[in-house]
PDB file of C-alpha atoms in Angstrom:
ATOM      1  CA  UNK N  79      19.761 -32.713  15.871  1.00 87.00           C
ATOM      2  CA  UNK N  80      17.076 -34.144  18.737  1.00 92.00           C
ATOM      3  CA  UNK N  81      13.522 -33.580  18.697  1.00 94.00           C
ATOM      4  CA  UNK N  82      12.049 -33.122  22.214  1.00 96.00           C
ATOM      5  CA  UNK N  83       8.105 -32.574  22.536  1.00 97.00           C
ATOM      6  CA  UNK N  84       7.169 -30.493  25.895  1.00 98.00           C
ATOM      7  CA  UNK N  85       3.445 -31.533  27.326  1.00 98.00           C
ATOM      8  CA  UNK N  86       1.813 -29.657  30.195  1.00 98.00           C
ATOM      9  CA  UNK N  87       0.224 -33.163  31.406  1.00 98.00           C
ATOM     10  CA  UNK N  88      -3.160 -32.090  32.861  1.00 97.00           C
ATOM     11  CA  UNK N  89      -3.991 -33.820  36.342  1.00 97.00           C
ATOM     12  CA  UNK N  90      -5.295 -37.483  36.419  1.00 96.00           C
ATOM     13  CA  UNK N  91      -3.071 -38.512  33.363  1.00 97.00           C
ATOM     14  CA  UNK N  92      -0.612 -41.444  33.189  1.00 97.00           C
ATOM     15  CA  UNK N  93       2.521 -40.460  32.280  1.00 96.00           C
ATOM     16  CA  UNK N  94       2.577 -43.661  29.661  1.00 95.00           C
ATOM     17  CA  UNK N  95       1.001 -44.094  26.556  1.00 95.00           C
ATOM     18  CA  UNK N  96      -1.316 -47.591  27.966  1.00 93.00           C
ATOM     19  CA  UNK N  97      -2.947 -48.316  31.213  1.00 92.00           C
ATOM     20  CA  UNK N  98      -2.205 -51.935  32.336  1.00 87.00           C
ATOM     21  CA  UNK N  99      -5.540 -51.699  34.212  1.00 83.00           C
ATOM     22  CA  UNK N 100      -7.732 -51.942  31.031  1.00 78.00           C
ATOM     23  CA  UNK N 101      -6.230 -55.571  30.332  1.00 73.00           C
ATOM     24  CA  UNK N 102      -7.575 -56.820  34.078  1.00 73.00           C
ATOM     25  CA  UNK N 103     -10.847 -55.296  33.017  1.00 78.00           C
ATOM     26  CA  UNK N 104     -10.928 -51.957  35.531  1.00 84.00           C
ATOM     27  CA  UNK N 105     -12.288 -49.241  34.002  1.00 88.00           C
ATOM     28  CA  UNK N 106      -9.187 -47.423  32.238  1.00 89.00           C
ATOM     29  CA  UNK N 107      -7.501 -44.036  33.147  1.00 94.00           C
ATOM     30  CA  UNK N 108      -6.248 -41.077  30.443  1.00 96.00           C
ATOM     31  CA  UNK N 109      -3.237 -42.026  29.179  1.00 96.00           C
ATOM     32  CA  UNK N 110      -0.813 -39.898  26.986  1.00 97.00           C
ATOM     33  CA  UNK N 111      -2.240 -41.271  23.690  1.00 95.00           C
ATOM     34  CA  UNK N 112      -5.274 -39.519  24.227  1.00 95.00           C
ATOM     35  CA  UNK N 113      -3.293 -35.984  24.270  1.00 95.00           C
ATOM     36  CA  UNK N 114      -0.154 -36.835  22.081  1.00 95.00           C
ATOM     37  CA  UNK N 115      -0.617 -38.029  18.399  1.00 90.00           C
ATOM     38  CA  UNK N 116       3.225 -37.866  17.526  1.00 90.00           C
ATOM     39  CA  UNK N 117       4.241 -41.073  17.075  1.00 88.00           C
ATOM     40  CA  UNK N 118       7.895 -43.540  18.524  1.00 92.00           C
ATOM     41  CA  UNK N 119       8.322 -40.831  21.719  1.00 95.00           C
ATOM     42  CA  UNK N 120       8.762 -42.040  24.866  1.00 94.00           C
ATOM     43  CA  UNK N 121       8.511 -39.803  28.091  1.00 96.00           C
ATOM     44  CA  UNK N 122      11.899 -38.834  29.453  1.00 94.00           C
ATOM     45  CA  UNK N 123      11.182 -39.516  33.108  1.00 91.00           C
ATOM     46  CA  UNK N 124       7.936 -39.431  34.392  1.00 92.00           C
ATOM     47  CA  UNK N 125       5.303 -37.297  36.045  1.00 96.00           C
ATOM     48  CA  UNK N 126       2.714 -38.853  38.668  1.00 96.00           C
ATOM     49  CA  UNK N 127      -0.669 -39.410  37.915  1.00 96.00           C
ATOM     50  CA  UNK N 128      -2.054 -36.536  40.139  1.00 96.00           C
ATOM     51  CA  UNK N 129       0.524 -34.449  39.519  1.00 98.00           C
ATOM     52  CA  UNK N 130       0.224 -31.577  36.894  1.00 98.00           C
ATOM     53  CA  UNK N 131       2.693 -29.292  34.488  1.00 98.00           C
ATOM     54  CA  UNK N 132       5.735 -30.417  32.082  1.00 98.00           C
ATOM     55  CA  UNK N 133       6.248 -33.472  30.866  1.00 98.00           C
ATOM     56  CA  UNK N 134       9.493 -33.995  28.257  1.00 97.00           C
ATOM     57  CA  UNK N 135       9.013 -36.981  25.171  1.00 97.00           C
ATOM     58  CA  UNK N 136      11.739 -37.816  22.560  1.00 96.00           C
ATOM     59  CA  UNK N 137      12.633 -40.467  20.469  1.00 95.00           C
ATOM     60  CA  UNK N 138      16.419 -40.298  20.990  1.00 94.00           C
ATOM     61  CA  UNK N 139      17.964 -42.317  23.834  1.00 93.00           C
ATOM     62  CA  UNK N 140      20.770 -40.261  24.177  1.00 92.00           C
ATOM     63  CA  UNK N 141      18.675 -36.811  25.235  1.00 93.00           C
ATOM     64  CA  UNK N 142      15.973 -39.353  26.755  1.00 93.00           C
ATOM     65  CA  UNK N 143      19.371 -40.338  29.354  1.00 91.00           C
ATOM     66  CA  UNK N 144      20.616 -36.778  29.741  1.00 91.00           C
ATOM     67  CA  UNK N 145      16.891 -35.612  30.926  1.00 92.00           C
ATOM     68  CA  UNK N 146      16.413 -38.760  33.289  1.00 90.00           C
ATOM     69  CA  UNK N 147      19.679 -40.250  34.381  1.00 88.00           C
ATOM     70  CA  UNK N 148      20.125 -39.241  38.269  1.00 83.00           C
ATOM     71  CA  UNK N 149      23.783 -38.617  37.895  1.00 85.00           C
ATOM     72  CA  UNK N 150      23.121 -35.863  35.347  1.00 87.00           C
ATOM     73  CA  UNK N 151      21.311 -34.054  38.279  1.00 86.00           C
ATOM     74  CA  UNK N 152      19.195 -32.265  35.514  1.00 92.00           C
ATOM     75  CA  UNK N 153      17.478 -29.508  37.809  1.00 96.00           C
ATOM     76  CA  UNK N 154      13.576 -29.883  37.939  1.00 97.00           C
ATOM     77  CA  UNK N 155      11.390 -26.979  39.589  1.00 98.00           C
ATOM     78  CA  UNK N 156       8.248 -27.801  41.006  1.00 98.00           C
ATOM     79  CA  UNK N 157       4.826 -25.002  42.036  1.00 98.00           C
ATOM     80  CA  UNK N 158       3.670 -26.675  44.982  1.00 98.00           C
ATOM     81  CA  UNK N 159       0.214 -25.750  47.122  1.00 98.00           C
ATOM     82  CA  UNK N 160       1.162 -27.284  50.920  1.00 98.00           C
ATOM     83  CA  UNK N 161      -1.674 -26.967  53.496  1.00 96.00           C
ATOM     84  CA  UNK N 162      -0.822 -24.809  56.681  1.00 96.00           C
ATOM     85  CA  UNK N 163       1.112 -21.651  56.008  1.00 96.00           C
ATOM     86  CA  UNK N 164       4.744 -22.685  55.678  1.00 96.00           C
ATOM     87  CA  UNK N 165       6.949 -21.642  58.026  1.00 97.00           C
ATOM     88  CA  UNK N 166      10.838 -20.728  57.286  1.00 97.00           C
ATOM     89  CA  UNK N 167      11.913 -23.891  59.515  1.00 97.00           C
ATOM     90  CA  UNK N 168      10.011 -25.863  56.643  1.00 97.00           C
ATOM     91  CA  UNK N 169      11.838 -24.193  54.156  1.00 98.00           C
ATOM     92  CA  UNK N 170      15.158 -24.631  56.111  1.00 98.00           C
ATOM     93  CA  UNK N 171      14.499 -28.599  56.689  1.00 97.00           C
ATOM     94  CA  UNK N 172      13.834 -28.829  52.811  1.00 97.00           C
ATOM     95  CA  UNK N 173      17.023 -26.979  51.947  1.00 98.00           C
ATOM     96  CA  UNK N 174      19.181 -29.001  53.885  1.00 97.00           C
ATOM     97  CA  UNK N 175      17.565 -32.203  53.188  1.00 95.00           C
ATOM     98  CA  UNK N 176      14.824 -34.491  55.036  1.00 96.00           C
ATOM     99  CA  UNK N 177      14.988 -38.001  56.104  1.00 95.00           C
ATOM    100  CA  UNK N 178      12.642 -40.096  54.266  1.00 96.00           C
ATOM    101  CA  UNK N 179      12.407 -44.007  54.004  1.00 94.00           C
ATOM    102  CA  UNK N 180      14.312 -44.812  51.202  1.00 93.00           C
ATOM    103  CA  UNK N 181      17.386 -42.072  52.688  1.00 95.00           C
ATOM    104  CA  UNK N 182      17.962 -38.411  53.383  1.00 96.00           C
ATOM    105  CA  UNK N 183      17.223 -36.344  50.112  1.00 96.00           C
ATOM    106  CA  UNK N 184      20.324 -34.348  48.297  1.00 95.00           C
ATOM    107  CA  UNK N 185      20.117 -30.133  49.055  1.00 95.00           C
ATOM    108  CA  UNK N 186      17.458 -28.526  47.384  1.00 96.00           C
ATOM    109  CA  UNK N 187      16.028 -24.913  46.763  1.00 98.00           C
ATOM    110  CA  UNK N 188      12.977 -23.800  48.025  1.00 98.00           C
ATOM    111  CA  UNK N 189      11.286 -20.687  49.050  1.00 98.00           C
ATOM    112  CA  UNK N 190       7.598 -19.063  50.072  1.00 98.00           C
ATOM    113  CA  UNK N 191       6.175 -18.013  46.853  1.00 98.00           C
ATOM    114  CA  UNK N 192       2.995 -16.196  46.182  1.00 97.00           C
ATOM    115  CA  UNK N 193      -0.107 -17.905  44.935  1.00 95.00           C
ATOM    116  CA  UNK N 194       0.825 -18.274  40.735  1.00 95.00           C
ATOM    117  CA  UNK N 195      -2.056 -17.079  38.536  1.00 93.00           C
ATOM    118  CA  UNK N 196      -3.076 -20.680  36.540  1.00 95.00           C
ATOM    119  CA  UNK N 197      -5.501 -22.356  35.152  1.00 95.00           C
ATOM    120  CA  UNK N 198      -8.433 -24.213  37.199  1.00 93.00           C
ATOM    121  CA  UNK N 199      -7.545 -27.753  38.095  1.00 94.00           C
ATOM    122  CA  UNK N 200     -10.358 -30.357  37.472  1.00 90.00           C
ATOM    123  CA  UNK N 201     -11.940 -31.585  39.809  1.00 91.00           C
ATOM    124  CA  UNK N 202     -10.258 -28.754  41.908  1.00 92.00           C
ATOM    125  CA  UNK N 203      -8.377 -28.896  45.267  1.00 93.00           C
ATOM    126  CA  UNK N 204     -10.773 -29.064  48.020  1.00 87.00           C
ATOM    127  CA  UNK N 205     -11.221 -26.299  50.042  1.00 83.00           C
ATOM    128  CA  UNK N 206     -11.449 -25.741  54.024  1.00 84.00           C
ATOM    129  CA  UNK N 207     -12.164 -22.893  55.427  1.00 82.00           C
ATOM    130  CA  UNK N 208     -10.576 -23.482  58.986  1.00 83.00           C
ATOM    131  CA  UNK N 209      -7.571 -24.348  57.066  1.00 87.00           C
ATOM    132  CA  UNK N 210      -4.770 -21.740  55.381  1.00 94.00           C
ATOM    133  CA  UNK N 211      -2.956 -22.842  52.557  1.00 96.00           C
ATOM    134  CA  UNK N 212       0.378 -21.652  50.759  1.00 97.00           C
ATOM    135  CA  UNK N 213       2.801 -22.037  47.621  1.00 98.00           C
ATOM    136  CA  UNK N 214       6.261 -22.975  47.412  1.00 98.00           C
ATOM    137  CA  UNK N 215       8.662 -23.103  45.244  1.00 98.00           C
ATOM    138  CA  UNK N 216      10.953 -26.452  45.181  1.00 98.00           C
ATOM    139  CA  UNK N 217      14.144 -27.744  43.196  1.00 98.00           C
ATOM    140  CA  UNK N 218      15.190 -30.606  43.188  1.00 97.00           C
ATOM    141  CA  UNK N 219      17.860 -32.950  41.318  1.00 95.00           C
ATOM    142  CA  UNK N 220      16.089 -36.257  42.309  1.00 92.00           C
ATOM    143  CA  UNK N 221      13.332 -38.255  40.978  1.00 87.00           C
ATOM    144  CA  UNK N 222      12.575 -40.481  43.824  1.00 91.00           C
ATOM    145  CA  UNK N 223       8.767 -41.621  43.612  1.00 92.00           C
ATOM    146  CA  UNK N 224       6.938 -39.398  45.108  1.00 95.00           C
ATOM    147  CA  UNK N 225       9.697 -37.257  46.331  1.00 96.00           C
ATOM    148  CA  UNK N 226       8.114 -33.680  46.431  1.00 97.00           C
ATOM    149  CA  UNK N 227       5.001 -34.879  48.139  1.00 98.00           C
ATOM    150  CA  UNK N 228       7.021 -37.072  50.711  1.00 97.00           C
ATOM    151  CA  UNK N 229       9.300 -34.089  51.047  1.00 98.00           C
ATOM    152  CA  UNK N 230       6.521 -32.087  52.196  1.00 98.00           C
ATOM    153  CA  UNK N 231       4.705 -33.823  54.278  1.00 97.00           C
ATOM    154  CA  UNK N 232       8.012 -34.980  55.974  1.00 97.00           C
ATOM    155  CA  UNK N 233       8.269 -31.089  56.851  1.00 97.00           C
ATOM    156  CA  UNK N 234       4.942 -30.939  58.425  1.00 97.00           C
ATOM    157  CA  UNK N 235       3.045 -29.270  55.196  1.00 97.00           C
ATOM    158  CA  UNK N 236       1.254 -31.773  53.222  1.00 97.00           C
ATOM    159  CA  UNK N 237       0.921 -31.804  49.511  1.00 97.00           C
ATOM    160  CA  UNK N 238      -2.606 -30.475  47.755  1.00 97.00           C
ATOM    161  CA  UNK N 239      -1.552 -29.179  44.483  1.00 98.00           C
ATOM    162  CA  UNK N 240       1.282 -30.031  42.352  1.00 98.00           C
ATOM    163  CA  UNK N 241       2.748 -28.645  39.282  1.00 98.00           C
ATOM    164  CA  UNK N 242       6.550 -29.411  37.459  1.00 98.00           C
ATOM    165  CA  UNK N 243       7.103 -26.145  36.023  1.00 98.00           C
ATOM    166  CA  UNK N 244      10.312 -26.687  34.523  1.00 97.00           C
ATOM    167  CA  UNK N 245      13.178 -29.206  33.792  1.00 96.00           C
ATOM    168  CA  UNK N 246      16.826 -28.159  33.214  1.00 94.00           C
ATOM    169  CA  UNK N 247      16.019 -25.117  30.781  1.00 93.00           C
ATOM    170  CA  UNK N 248      12.521 -26.133  29.743  1.00 96.00           C
ATOM    171  CA  UNK N 249       9.850 -24.670  31.006  1.00 97.00           C
ATOM    172  CA  UNK N 250       5.355 -24.556  30.312  1.00 96.00           C
ATOM    173  CA  UNK N 251       5.838 -21.244  29.546  1.00 95.00           C
ATOM    174  CA  UNK N 252       3.773 -20.999  26.128  1.00 93.00           C
ATOM    175  CA  UNK N 253       1.873 -24.157  26.707  1.00 96.00           C
ATOM    176  CA  UNK N 254      -1.923 -24.764  28.116  1.00 95.00           C
ATOM    177  CA  UNK N 255      -2.483 -27.834  30.196  1.00 96.00           C
ATOM    178  CA  UNK N 256      -3.056 -30.510  27.370  1.00 96.00           C
ATOM    179  CA  UNK N 257      -0.768 -28.883  24.853  1.00 96.00           C
ATOM    180  CA  UNK N 258       2.605 -29.379  23.081  1.00 96.00           C
ATOM    181  CA  UNK N 259       5.061 -27.982  21.559  1.00 95.00           C
ATOM    182  CA  UNK N 260       7.672 -29.499  19.599  1.00 95.00           C
ATOM    183  CA  UNK N 261      11.518 -28.331  19.508  1.00 95.00           C
ATOM    184  CA  UNK N 262      15.003 -29.279  18.141  1.00 94.00           C
ATOM    185  CA  UNK N 263      17.478 -29.738  20.413  1.00 91.00           C
ATOM    186  CA  UNK N 264      21.530 -29.579  19.481  1.00 87.00           C
ATOM    187  CA  UNK N 265      22.978 -32.632  21.612  1.00 76.00           C
ATOM    188  CA  UNK N 266      27.080 -32.498  21.656  1.00 67.00           C
ATOM    189  CA  UNK N 267      29.452 -35.348  20.792  1.00 55.00           C
ATOM    190  CA  UNK N 268      29.409 -36.710  24.734  1.00 45.00           C
ATOM    191  CA  UNK N 269      27.436 -35.402  27.726  1.00 45.00           C
ATOM    192  CA  UNK N 270      29.537 -35.076  30.946  1.00 48.00           C
ATOM    193  CA  UNK N 271      27.683 -35.445  34.202  1.00 49.00           C
ATOM    194  CA  UNK N 272      26.350 -32.225  36.172  1.00 51.00           C
ATOM    195  CA  UNK N 273      26.644 -30.465  32.970  1.00 50.00           C
ATOM    196  CA  UNK N 274      23.391 -28.450  31.497  1.00 51.00           C
ATOM    197  CA  UNK N 275      21.506 -29.373  28.262  1.00 44.00           C
ATOM    198  CA  UNK N 276      21.477 -26.728  25.333  1.00 46.00           C
ATOM    199  CA  UNK N 277      19.844 -24.167  25.837  1.00 49.00           C
ATOM    200  CA  UNK N 278      16.034 -24.583  23.434  1.00 42.00           C
ATOM    201  CA  UNK N 279      14.797 -21.824  21.446  1.00 45.00           C
ATOM    202  CA  UNK N 280      13.064 -19.422  23.574  1.00 42.00           C
ATOM    203  CA  UNK N 281       9.248 -19.994  23.958  1.00 41.00           C
ATOM    204  CA  UNK N 282       6.647 -17.454  24.319  1.00 42.00           C
ATOM    205  CA  UNK N 283       5.234 -16.002  27.093  1.00 40.00           C
ATOM    206  CA  UNK N 284       2.269 -18.412  28.643  1.00 46.00           C
ATOM    207  CA  UNK N 285      -1.020 -17.339  28.685  1.00 49.00           C
ATOM    208  CA  UNK N 286      -1.754 -17.165  32.081  1.00 46.00           C
ATOM    209  CA  UNK N 287      -5.753 -17.557  33.441  1.00 49.00           C
ATOM    210  CA  UNK N 288      -7.409 -16.012  36.408  1.00 46.00           C
ATOM    211  CA  UNK N 289      -7.498 -17.795  39.525  1.00 46.00           C
ATOM    212  CA  UNK N 290      -9.877 -20.271  40.650  1.00 40.00           C
TER     213      UNK N 290
END
C-alpha cells in the first residue's frame, strides 16, 4: 500500500517545499512547507504558482511515476475561467489540439460549463464591467509548462483563473483550500502504459462556498 496525500493548493503557493529566491536575498514566497507537515513526501507533478487546486504528494517512487509520467497519459481535469464568452469554434480547437511553440497538443476534452461554486480567491480575479468571462472544463493528458494557459490563449481566450479539479480518479471533493487528506493506494505488481490507477476510497461531497 502506497501513501498518497491529496492537497488543495491555494493561489500563489509554490508546488515545492523551498523557495530558491530566498537564498538570493529576495522576499520568500509561500511553499508547501507552510501547509504540509508530513515528512519525506514529494509532489507527483507540478501545479503553477498562480494556479489552484489538486496537487498529489507521495514518498513512493512507483506511485509518483504513475501519476507524473507523460507516457502513462493520466488525465487531468481543469476548471478554467477565461476572458470573453468562449465560442464553439474555440472549444473545437481545444478538442482537436492547438499549435504551441513546442508543437501541437494532444487532443483534449473541452466543454463550456456554468460558473462553479468556489472559494474566493485572494487576491480576486480582476473584474472589468466591459469584458465578460466564461468557464470551461478542460481535460488533458499532457503536462507541458503552463499548458492550459497557453492553449486557451492560442484559441483566443486568455485564462483568468485556473483550478485543477481532478487527476485520474482523485479529485478536490471534500478538500478546502490549504487542506490535505491522506489515503492509501494498492499498487499492482506491474503497471502498463495507459492503465488507470486503483480507485481511492471515496471522498465526501465537498462543502461549497457562495460565489464571490
